[in-house]
DNA sequence: AAAGTAAGTAAACGTTTGTTTACTTTTAAA
DNA sequence: TTTAAAAGTAAACAAACGTTTACTTACTTT
């Protein structure tokens, strides 16, 4: 029997992300995607049940899966707090700034009810994304190093700014000066650390 | 001559926001909107050029306009830094948690290329949104009270977390315990302030 | 080398899309 | 009370939508 063409499978995913990034999720259609990937619309339906299935798998498996892997690289929950934070911030910065299409879908994950629901269900049913970060924060709360707040609150305080900083970096590439450098990221990270320490 | 029915105009806007919030921007259609508002599709086109025009005006005028007004209530750039910050955080918390449909479109403003572009153009052409906050931060940098970083960086450090906290509040209303209280908001705000002070 | 089968294509399905046409209603001004 | 004109409606337009049907291709297995 004829095997699946993995090149085409990868093309579907990467071109879908590209369209979402350039034209928006609301302008992605199956026919447009097929044409851009130089395949028949039917081929998409061999690999995905329907449009919603494609979007959810793209978001959960491809985008969030790779994002998690990239962020946790060389990170260990047992690291010293400041070191761990800087590792996570730098990993986030480098991964997102080099993967704009993936970042686009990540941001839609917070706006789109479909993707948001998929994320929450996955997070409940099969173990949370970013579990090592969970452990990391919990440990540092228990040792009394950082403020004792619920995980979701800590997460917002410690990681929201880095996502917005990368967004600024990517949205303003047309600016004359690139103000968001690795040095600025590290300075910002230190400011966040200073705030959360008891 | 027959005057415009302002009730219908308001219905179009509020029902559009409701659909976006419940089903997503990608599932808003002119015909669905007309049916939900109990009007003819043609009526929308009396008030808006086309779908993009509707979305942009909804975003820039209705949503961001009201958002700005609500956030800046009882705020003055000359306030003491910590007082100003707490005022802005509480205003944001109260406005967004009571205006979920508006918050939905605000979040799409960061994902959707159409809305993102509209925001940036408006911000450049006719004076920035949240100008008093600009002044507030600039002043406190000049007096040497807070870290000397570009406005966009300061803005990410000081205001990203509050938006994510409200998002958590709104997304998890089905949870048994509501962990995001006004007290948690104020504690979080203090942590952010502590970090940015020199 | 032949057979069997999933992968893949081209073209089309009915539906829904954004928008417009042709017409009716409403209301302020004459 | 008539009238001008914009507001509003119902119905329709072509185009694009998500998805499927009918068929061909390519590759593994025997």
Tab-separated table of C-alpha atoms (C1' of nucleotides) in Angstrom:
chain	number	residue	atom	x	y	z
A	1	UNK	CA	0.000	0.000	0.000
A	2	UNK	CA	1.036	3.550	-0.656
A	3	UNK	CA	2.500	5.315	2.405
A	4	UNK	CA	1.544	8.812	3.567
A	5	UNK	CA	3.679	11.540	2.136
A	6	UNK	CA	5.168	13.181	5.229
A	7	UNK	CA	6.431	16.117	3.214
A	8	UNK	CA	2.848	16.983	2.282
A	9	UNK	CA	1.710	16.527	5.870
A	10	UNK	CA	4.375	18.971	7.023
A	11	UNK	CA	3.510	21.378	4.194
A	12	UNK	CA	-0.125	21.478	5.292
A	13	UNK	CA	0.871	22.404	8.827
A	14	UNK	CA	3.515	24.981	8.026
A	15	UNK	CA	1.504	26.682	5.293
A	16	UNK	CA	-1.581	26.784	7.506
A	17	UNK	CA	0.486	28.561	10.157
A	18	UNK	CA	1.858	30.929	7.556
A	19	UNK	CA	-1.613	31.910	6.335
A	20	UNK	CA	-2.845	32.381	9.914
A	21	UNK	CA	0.159	34.565	10.670
A	22	UNK	CA	-0.124	36.723	7.556
A	23	UNK	CA	-3.866	36.913	6.926
A	24	UNK	CA	-5.388	35.836	10.219
A	25	UNK	CA	-7.235	32.757	11.433
A	26	UNK	CA	-10.477	34.269	10.158
A	27	UNK	CA	-9.100	34.194	6.606
A	28	UNK	CA	-7.845	30.608	6.564
A	29	UNK	CA	-9.939	28.343	4.361
A	30	UNK	CA	-9.406	24.723	3.429
A	31	UNK	CA	-9.403	25.548	-0.287
A	32	UNK	CA	-6.925	28.385	0.133
A	33	UNK	CA	-4.696	26.104	2.188
A	34	UNK	CA	-4.883	23.296	-0.380
A	35	UNK	CA	-4.045	25.651	-3.230
A	36	UNK	CA	-1.111	27.193	-1.339
A	37	UNK	CA	0.243	23.733	-0.469
A	38	UNK	CA	-0.242	22.543	-4.066
A	39	UNK	CA	-2.460	19.643	-3.085
A	40	UNK	CA	-6.090	18.637	-3.454
A	41	UNK	CA	-8.503	19.684	-0.668
A	42	UNK	CA	-9.279	15.975	-0.254
A	43	UNK	CA	-5.690	15.312	0.868
A	44	UNK	CA	-6.180	17.451	3.960
A	45	UNK	CA	-9.140	15.255	4.902
A	46	UNK	CA	-6.968	12.124	4.805
A	47	UNK	CA	-4.943	13.547	7.674
A	48	UNK	CA	-7.592	15.554	9.527
A	49	UNK	CA	-11.277	14.945	10.206
A	50	UNK	CA	-12.343	18.481	9.395
A	51	UNK	CA	-11.274	22.101	9.746
A	52	UNK	CA	-11.731	22.225	13.524
A	53	UNK	CA	-9.719	19.026	13.928
A	54	UNK	CA	-6.914	20.509	11.827
A	55	UNK	CA	-6.831	23.705	13.872
A	56	UNK	CA	-6.908	21.916	17.206
A	57	UNK	CA	-4.165	19.444	16.258
A	58	UNK	CA	-2.091	22.246	14.760
A	59	UNK	CA	-2.459	24.215	17.969
A	60	UNK	CA	-2.116	21.493	20.595
A	61	UNK	CA	0.329	19.057	18.989
A	62	UNK	CA	2.425	21.089	16.603
A	63	UNK	CA	2.560	24.554	18.099
A	64	UNK	CA	2.182	24.066	21.864
A	65	UNK	CA	4.150	20.839	21.790
A	66	UNK	CA	7.165	22.435	20.120
A	67	UNK	CA	6.808	25.575	22.214
A	68	UNK	CA	6.938	23.550	25.413
A	69	UNK	CA	9.965	21.600	24.243
A	70	UNK	CA	11.848	24.759	23.269
A	71	UNK	CA	11.084	26.602	26.487
A	72	UNK	CA	12.128	23.746	28.746
A	73	UNK	CA	15.452	23.162	27.008
A	74	UNK	CA	18.328	23.140	29.512
A	75	UNK	CA	15.831	23.930	32.239
A	76	UNK	CA	15.497	21.935	35.423
A	77	UNK	CA	12.992	22.586	38.233
A	78	UNK	CA	15.834	22.169	40.693
A	79	UNK	CA	17.783	25.114	39.309
A	80	UNK	CA	18.293	28.189	41.492
A	81	UNK	CA	15.236	30.434	41.112
A	82	UNK	CA	16.921	33.329	39.302
A	83	UNK	CA	18.828	30.989	36.999
A	84	UNK	CA	15.675	29.060	36.119
A	85	UNK	CA	13.746	32.234	35.416
A	86	UNK	CA	16.457	33.593	33.127
A	87	UNK	CA	16.677	30.279	31.294
A	88	UNK	CA	12.897	30.258	30.735
A	89	UNK	CA	12.809	33.889	29.628
A	90	UNK	CA	15.685	33.504	27.183
A	91	UNK	CA	14.284	30.265	25.766
A	92	UNK	CA	10.908	31.937	25.257
A	93	UNK	CA	12.506	34.956	23.635
A	94	UNK	CA	14.610	32.975	21.193
A	95	UNK	CA	11.956	30.463	20.274
A	96	UNK	CA	9.113	32.903	19.697
A	97	UNK	CA	11.141	35.484	17.829
A	98	UNK	CA	12.285	32.799	15.397
A	99	UNK	CA	8.858	31.203	15.036
A	100	UNK	CA	6.466	34.002	14.260
A	101	UNK	CA	3.805	31.772	12.618
A	102	UNK	CA	3.685	29.545	15.701
A	103	UNK	CA	3.472	32.600	17.963
A	104	UNK	CA	0.533	33.896	15.918
A	105	UNK	CA	-1.477	30.752	16.600
A	106	UNK	CA	-0.465	30.819	20.271
A	107	UNK	CA	-1.995	34.277	20.545
A	108	UNK	CA	-5.170	33.084	18.808
A	109	UNK	CA	-5.253	30.386	21.477
A	110	UNK	CA	-6.193	33.081	23.972
A	111	UNK	CA	-8.828	34.767	21.795
A	112	UNK	CA	-10.528	31.944	19.919
A	113	UNK	CA	-13.132	30.048	21.991
A	114	UNK	CA	-12.441	26.867	19.994
A	115	UNK	CA	-8.703	26.868	20.714
A	116	UNK	CA	-9.078	28.114	24.257
A	117	UNK	CA	-11.489	25.280	25.029
A	118	UNK	CA	-9.184	22.710	23.416
A	119	UNK	CA	-6.272	23.975	25.492
A	120	UNK	CA	-8.146	23.792	28.780
A	121	UNK	CA	-9.479	20.309	28.063
A	122	UNK	CA	-6.042	19.012	27.147
A	123	UNK	CA	-4.600	20.672	30.242
A	124	UNK	CA	-7.103	18.927	32.504
A	125	UNK	CA	-7.346	15.523	30.828
A	126	UNK	CA	-3.734	14.623	30.160
A	127	UNK	CA	-1.475	16.493	32.506
A	128	UNK	CA	-0.754	20.166	32.256
A	129	UNK	CA	1.540	21.745	29.719
A	130	UNK	CA	4.713	23.070	31.300
A	131	UNK	CA	4.520	20.696	34.270
A	132	UNK	CA	8.201	21.301	35.201
A	133	UNK	CA	7.422	25.003	35.605
A	134	UNK	CA	4.598	24.054	37.935
A	135	UNK	CA	7.061	22.092	40.055
A	136	UNK	CA	9.641	24.872	39.878
A	137	UNK	CA	7.252	27.517	41.225
A	138	UNK	CA	5.760	25.230	43.850
A	139	UNK	CA	9.213	24.379	45.209
A	140	UNK	CA	10.246	27.997	45.448
A	141	UNK	CA	7.027	28.905	47.211
A	142	UNK	CA	7.550	26.082	49.709
A	143	UNK	CA	11.104	27.109	50.545
A	144	UNK	CA	9.708	30.586	51.234
A	145	UNK	CA	11.839	32.266	48.567
A	146	UNK	CA	8.979	33.767	46.560
A	147	UNK	CA	5.503	35.085	47.363
A	148	UNK	CA	2.905	32.457	48.241
A	149	UNK	CA	0.272	32.921	45.549
A	150	UNK	CA	-1.775	30.468	43.447
A	151	UNK	CA	0.120	29.026	40.499
A	152	UNK	CA	-1.988	30.865	37.894
A	153	UNK	CA	-1.287	34.175	39.590
A	154	UNK	CA	2.448	33.511	39.826
A	155	UNK	CA	2.429	32.445	36.212
A	156	UNK	CA	0.790	35.703	35.113
A	157	UNK	CA	3.225	37.781	37.181
A	158	UNK	CA	6.354	35.956	36.034
A	159	UNK	CA	5.688	35.113	32.376
A	160	UNK	CA	3.133	37.533	30.897
A	161	UNK	CA	5.675	40.306	30.293
A	162	UNK	CA	8.078	38.172	28.259
A	163	UNK	CA	5.327	37.166	25.829
A	164	UNK	CA	4.329	40.795	25.329
A	165	UNK	CA	7.950	41.814	24.868
A	166	UNK	CA	8.423	39.304	22.074
A	167	UNK	CA	5.152	40.444	20.515
A	168	UNK	CA	6.518	43.979	20.465
A	169	UNK	CA	9.732	42.743	18.917
A	170	UNK	CA	7.878	40.927	16.142
A	171	UNK	CA	5.230	43.584	15.472
A	172	UNK	CA	7.685	46.431	15.083
A	173	UNK	CA	10.338	44.987	12.795
A	174	UNK	CA	9.721	47.938	10.495
A	175	UNK	CA	10.941	50.346	13.146
A	176	UNK	CA	14.315	52.022	12.651
A	177	UNK	CA	15.653	50.807	15.981
A	178	UNK	CA	15.178	47.399	17.521
A	179	UNK	CA	14.817	48.164	21.179
A	180	UNK	CA	14.085	44.649	22.368
A	181	UNK	CA	17.510	43.033	22.694
A	182	UNK	CA	18.669	40.052	24.719
A	183	UNK	CA	20.105	42.518	27.232
A	184	UNK	CA	16.717	44.209	27.659
A	185	UNK	CA	15.104	40.800	28.139
A	186	UNK	CA	17.549	39.923	30.905
A	187	UNK	CA	17.136	43.299	32.621
A	188	UNK	CA	13.368	42.863	32.482
A	189	UNK	CA	13.635	39.360	33.879
A	190	UNK	CA	15.670	40.642	36.816
A	191	UNK	CA	13.015	43.259	37.541
A	192	UNK	CA	10.329	40.589	37.627
A	193	UNK	CA	12.462	38.395	39.908
A	194	UNK	CA	13.107	41.294	42.270
A	195	UNK	CA	9.377	41.865	42.624
A	196	UNK	CA	8.414	38.300	43.444
A	197	UNK	CA	11.176	37.604	46.026
A	198	UNK	CA	10.011	37.819	49.633
B	1	UNK	CA	-36.040	62.583	6.065
B	2	UNK	CA	-35.998	59.528	8.221
B	3	UNK	CA	-33.403	59.594	11.021
B	4	UNK	CA	-31.073	56.692	11.864
B	5	UNK	CA	-32.358	54.359	14.496
B	6	UNK	CA	-29.700	54.569	17.186
B	7	UNK	CA	-31.130	51.582	19.009
B	8	UNK	CA	-30.426	49.423	15.962
B	9	UNK	CA	-26.953	50.881	15.614
B	10	UNK	CA	-26.199	49.946	19.216
B	11	UNK	CA	-27.726	46.493	18.743
B	12	UNK	CA	-25.411	45.797	15.805
B	13	UNK	CA	-22.360	46.651	17.889
B	14	UNK	CA	-23.300	44.828	21.058
B	15	UNK	CA	-24.549	41.705	19.301
B	16	UNK	CA	-21.427	41.596	17.115
B	17	UNK	CA	-19.318	41.664	20.281
B	18	UNK	CA	-21.456	38.964	21.812
B	19	UNK	CA	-21.023	36.644	18.820
B	20	UNK	CA	-17.266	37.272	18.758
B	21	UNK	CA	-17.048	36.506	22.460
B	22	UNK	CA	-19.116	33.323	22.318
B	23	UNK	CA	-18.267	31.861	18.909
B	24	UNK	CA	-15.083	33.663	17.912
B	25	UNK	CA	-14.219	36.319	15.351
B	26	UNK	CA	-13.761	33.588	12.767
B	27	UNK	CA	-17.443	32.658	13.125
B	28	UNK	CA	-18.926	36.127	12.820
B	29	UNK	CA	-20.773	36.661	9.551
B	30	UNK	CA	-22.805	39.626	8.379
B	31	UNK	CA	-25.877	37.467	7.825
B	32	UNK	CA	-25.623	35.837	11.239
B	33	UNK	CA	-25.229	39.251	12.822
B	34	UNK	CA	-28.242	40.652	10.949
B	35	UNK	CA	-30.433	37.726	11.943
B	36	UNK	CA	-29.359	37.937	15.598
B	37	UNK	CA	-30.041	41.685	15.648
B	38	UNK	CA	-33.397	41.192	13.902
B	39	UNK	CA	-32.546	43.474	10.998
B	40	UNK	CA	-31.823	43.176	7.291
B	41	UNK	CA	-28.175	42.687	6.233
B	42	UNK	CA	-28.571	45.864	4.185
B	43	UNK	CA	-29.062	47.891	7.373
B	44	UNK	CA	-25.532	47.106	8.528
B	45	UNK	CA	-24.244	48.553	5.273
B	46	UNK	CA	-26.005	51.871	5.955
B	47	UNK	CA	-23.790	52.306	8.990
B	48	UNK	CA	-20.612	50.527	7.861
B	49	UNK	CA	-18.865	50.308	4.500
B	50	UNK	CA	-18.184	46.580	4.744
B	51	UNK	CA	-17.250	43.861	7.200
B	52	UNK	CA	-13.689	45.103	7.747
B	53	UNK	CA	-14.954	48.625	8.374
B	54	UNK	CA	-17.417	47.289	10.943
B	55	UNK	CA	-14.733	45.322	12.751
B	56	UNK	CA	-12.232	48.156	12.790
B	57	UNK	CA	-14.763	50.727	14.040
B	58	UNK	CA	-16.057	48.275	16.611
B	59	UNK	CA	-12.506	47.689	17.822
B	60	UNK	CA	-11.048	51.189	17.692
B	61	UNK	CA	-14.034	53.383	18.522
B	62	UNK	CA	-16.350	51.273	20.612
B	63	UNK	CA	-14.096	48.856	22.435
B	64	UNK	CA	-10.739	50.622	22.813
B	65	UNK	CA	-12.427	53.987	23.275
B	66	UNK	CA	-14.520	52.788	26.198
B	67	UNK	CA	-11.641	50.745	27.588
B	68	UNK	CA	-9.395	53.805	27.676
B	69	UNK	CA	-12.081	55.901	29.336
B	70	UNK	CA	-12.718	53.266	32.012
B	71	UNK	CA	-9.052	52.690	32.799
B	72	UNK	CA	-8.219	56.365	33.153
B	73	UNK	CA	-11.121	57.163	35.484
B	74	UNK	CA	-9.908	58.942	38.620
B	75	UNK	CA	-6.356	58.610	37.339
B	76	UNK	CA	-3.948	61.500	37.017
B	77	UNK	CA	-0.379	61.298	35.688
B	78	UNK	CA	0.691	63.426	38.636
B	79	UNK	CA	-0.414	60.858	41.206
B	80	UNK	CA	2.199	59.143	43.366
B	81	UNK	CA	3.572	56.167	41.434
B	82	UNK	CA	2.176	53.399	43.627
B	83	UNK	CA	-1.225	55.102	43.876
B	84	UNK	CA	-1.402	55.574	40.115
B	85	UNK	CA	-0.474	51.957	39.466
B	86	UNK	CA	-3.103	50.631	41.856
B	87	UNK	CA	-5.744	52.894	40.356
B	88	UNK	CA	-4.907	51.644	36.834
B	89	UNK	CA	-4.845	47.977	37.910
B	90	UNK	CA	-8.155	48.188	39.742
B	91	UNK	CA	-9.827	50.096	36.916
B	92	UNK	CA	-8.601	47.482	34.445
B	93	UNK	CA	-9.777	44.639	36.649
B	94	UNK	CA	-13.255	46.028	37.180
B	95	UNK	CA	-13.851	47.130	33.621
B	96	UNK	CA	-12.653	43.966	31.912
B	97	UNK	CA	-14.317	41.538	34.273
B	98	UNK	CA	-17.648	43.284	33.691
B	99	UNK	CA	-17.202	43.600	29.928
B	100	UNK	CA	-16.254	40.164	28.692
B	101	UNK	CA	-17.406	40.742	25.074
B	102	UNK	CA	-15.226	43.851	24.830
B	103	UNK	CA	-12.279	41.991	26.355
B	104	UNK	CA	-12.686	39.242	23.773
B	105	UNK	CA	-12.252	41.691	20.911
B	106	UNK	CA	-9.323	43.352	22.711
B	107	UNK	CA	-7.563	39.986	22.751
B	108	UNK	CA	-8.296	39.480	19.051
B	109	UNK	CA	-6.643	42.860	18.567
B	110	UNK	CA	-3.333	41.197	19.352
B	111	UNK	CA	-3.876	38.127	17.167
B	112	UNK	CA	-5.719	39.407	14.109
B	113	UNK	CA	-3.471	41.142	11.546
B	114	UNK	CA	-6.378	43.353	10.443
B	115	UNK	CA	-7.082	44.677	13.932
B	116	UNK	CA	-3.431	44.852	14.924
B	117	UNK	CA	-2.672	46.966	11.862
B	118	UNK	CA	-5.658	49.232	12.522
B	119	UNK	CA	-4.495	49.752	16.100
B	120	UNK	CA	-0.957	50.653	15.133
B	121	UNK	CA	-2.081	53.059	12.421
B	122	UNK	CA	-4.490	54.809	14.748
B	123	UNK	CA	-1.777	54.965	17.394
B	124	UNK	CA	0.639	56.670	15.021
B	125	UNK	CA	-1.709	58.927	13.073
B	126	UNK	CA	-3.862	60.467	15.777
B	127	UNK	CA	-2.046	60.391	19.064
B	128	UNK	CA	-1.504	57.272	21.093
B	129	UNK	CA	-4.127	55.540	23.163
B	130	UNK	CA	-3.489	55.878	26.871
B	131	UNK	CA	-1.424	59.046	26.491
B	132	UNK	CA	-1.740	59.919	30.226
B	133	UNK	CA	-0.060	56.603	31.061
B	134	UNK	CA	2.762	57.544	28.718
B	135	UNK	CA	3.223	60.791	30.645
B	136	UNK	CA	2.916	59.003	33.988
B	137	UNK	CA	5.704	56.535	33.193
B	138	UNK	CA	7.946	59.159	31.595
B	139	UNK	CA	7.684	61.386	34.660
B	140	UNK	CA	8.542	58.573	37.047
B	141	UNK	CA	11.533	57.580	34.937
B	142	UNK	CA	12.783	61.178	34.904
B	143	UNK	CA	12.530	61.593	38.666
B	144	UNK	CA	14.614	58.421	38.940
B	145	UNK	CA	11.959	56.507	40.864
B	146	UNK	CA	11.609	53.607	38.430
B	147	UNK	CA	13.928	51.773	36.024
B	148	UNK	CA	14.906	53.700	32.903
B	149	UNK	CA	13.557	51.506	30.095
B	150	UNK	CA	11.736	52.278	26.832
B	151	UNK	CA	8.019	52.929	27.270
B	152	UNK	CA	6.965	49.723	25.502
B	153	UNK	CA	9.156	47.651	27.804
B	154	UNK	CA	7.854	49.376	30.926
B	155	UNK	CA	4.349	48.917	29.656
B	156	UNK	CA	4.862	45.163	29.207
B	157	UNK	CA	6.410	44.814	32.660
B	158	UNK	CA	3.767	46.848	34.472
B	159	UNK	CA	0.511	46.000	32.695
B	160	UNK	CA	0.773	42.580	31.007
B	161	UNK	CA	0.098	40.624	34.208
B	162	UNK	CA	-3.175	42.376	35.053
B	163	UNK	CA	-4.644	41.545	31.635
B	164	UNK	CA	-3.718	37.889	32.040
B	165	UNK	CA	-5.123	37.820	35.553
B	166	UNK	CA	-8.497	39.092	34.355
B	167	UNK	CA	-8.401	36.569	31.518
B	168	UNK	CA	-7.931	33.823	34.080
B	169	UNK	CA	-10.811	35.196	36.123
B	170	UNK	CA	-13.133	35.191	33.102
B	171	UNK	CA	-12.041	31.851	31.639
B	172	UNK	CA	-12.437	29.886	34.845
B	173	UNK	CA	-15.813	31.004	36.138
B	174	UNK	CA	-16.832	27.349	36.215
B	175	UNK	CA	-14.207	26.599	38.861
B	176	UNK	CA	-15.390	25.883	42.413
B	177	UNK	CA	-13.222	28.631	43.899
B	178	UNK	CA	-12.692	32.073	42.481
B	179	UNK	CA	-9.075	32.736	43.267
B	180	UNK	CA	-8.745	36.086	41.542
B	181	UNK	CA	-10.115	38.600	44.038
B	182	UNK	CA	-9.577	42.327	44.376
B	183	UNK	CA	-7.162	41.532	47.210
B	184	UNK	CA	-5.088	39.264	44.942
B	185	UNK	CA	-5.035	41.994	42.294
B	186	UNK	CA	-3.690	44.531	44.771
B	187	UNK	CA	-1.071	42.115	46.145
B	188	UNK	CA	0.045	41.383	42.568
B	189	UNK	CA	0.201	45.076	41.770
B	190	UNK	CA	2.452	45.649	44.768
B	191	UNK	CA	4.779	42.897	43.601
B	192	UNK	CA	5.070	44.522	40.187
B	193	UNK	CA	5.712	47.930	41.759
B	194	UNK	CA	8.415	46.476	44.016
B	195	UNK	CA	10.222	45.070	40.998
B	196	UNK	CA	10.300	48.260	38.959
B	197	UNK	CA	11.416	50.625	41.752
B	198	UNK	CA	15.090	51.511	41.639
C	1	DA	C1'	5.336	-9.331	-11.768
C	2	DA	C1'	0.748	-9.103	-10.118
C	3	DA	C1'	-2.483	-7.789	-6.803
C	4	DG	C1'	-4.354	-5.089	-3.358
C	5	DT	C1'	-4.988	-0.915	-0.972
C	6	DA	C1'	-4.356	3.485	0.970
C	7	DA	C1'	-2.815	8.074	-0.801
C	8	DG	C1'	-3.875	11.394	-3.703
C	9	DT	C1'	-6.361	14.139	-7.540
C	10	DA	C1'	-9.957	16.821	-10.204
C	11	DA	C1'	-14.233	18.199	-10.105
C	12	DA	C1'	-18.267	18.906	-8.045
C	13	DC	C1'	-21.794	18.938	-4.091
C	14	DG	C1'	-25.102	21.922	-1.436
C	15	DT	C1'	-24.504	25.845	1.786
C	16	DT	C1'	-23.065	30.020	3.367
C	17	DT	C1'	-20.413	33.986	2.492
C	18	DG	C1'	-20.186	39.315	1.739
C	19	DT	C1'	-22.688	42.451	-0.679
C	20	DT	C1'	-26.360	44.534	-3.799
C	21	DT	C1'	-30.753	45.292	-6.206
C	22	DA	C1'	-35.396	46.674	-6.148
C	23	DC	C1'	-38.666	48.123	-3.363
C	24	DT	C1'	-41.269	49.992	0.978
C	25	DT	C1'	-41.527	52.654	5.167
C	26	DT	C1'	-40.796	56.473	8.041
C	27	DT	C1'	-40.225	61.171	9.271
C	28	DA	C1'	-38.682	66.164	9.064
C	29	DA	C1'	-39.428	70.058	6.407
C	30	DA	C1'	-42.273	72.730	2.838
D	1	DT	C1'	-50.859	67.425	3.903
D	2	DT	C1'	-47.869	66.680	0.693
D	3	DT	C1'	-43.178	65.572	-0.511
D	4	DA	C1'	-38.314	64.591	-0.660
D	5	DA	C1'	-35.000	61.516	0.859
D	6	DA	C1'	-32.670	58.657	3.774
D	7	DA	C1'	-33.609	54.368	6.568
D	8	DG	C1'	-34.936	50.007	6.266
D	9	DT	C1'	-36.638	45.357	4.272
D	10	DA	C1'	-36.874	40.958	1.507
D	11	DA	C1'	-34.821	38.590	-1.758
D	12	DA	C1'	-31.260	37.649	-4.567
D	13	DC	C1'	-26.382	37.811	-6.624
D	14	DA	C1'	-21.834	35.658	-7.738
D	15	DA	C1'	-18.115	33.868	-5.256
D	16	DA	C1'	-16.180	31.187	-1.848
D	17	DC	C1'	-17.034	27.984	1.785
D	18	DG	C1'	-16.311	23.074	3.972
D	19	DT	C1'	-16.682	18.666	2.424
D	20	DT	C1'	-17.482	14.525	-0.729
D	21	DT	C1'	-17.779	11.670	-4.911
D	22	DA	C1'	-15.621	9.168	-8.472
D	23	DC	C1'	-11.550	8.086	-10.071
D	24	DT	C1'	-6.234	7.425	-10.680
D	25	DT	C1'	-1.644	6.827	-8.856
D	26	DA	C1'	2.005	4.794	-6.347
D	27	DC	C1'	3.968	1.682	-3.371
D	28	DT	C1'	4.115	-2.617	-0.221
D	29	DT	C1'	3.321	-7.315	-0.038
D	30	DT	C1'	2.939	-11.809	-1.925
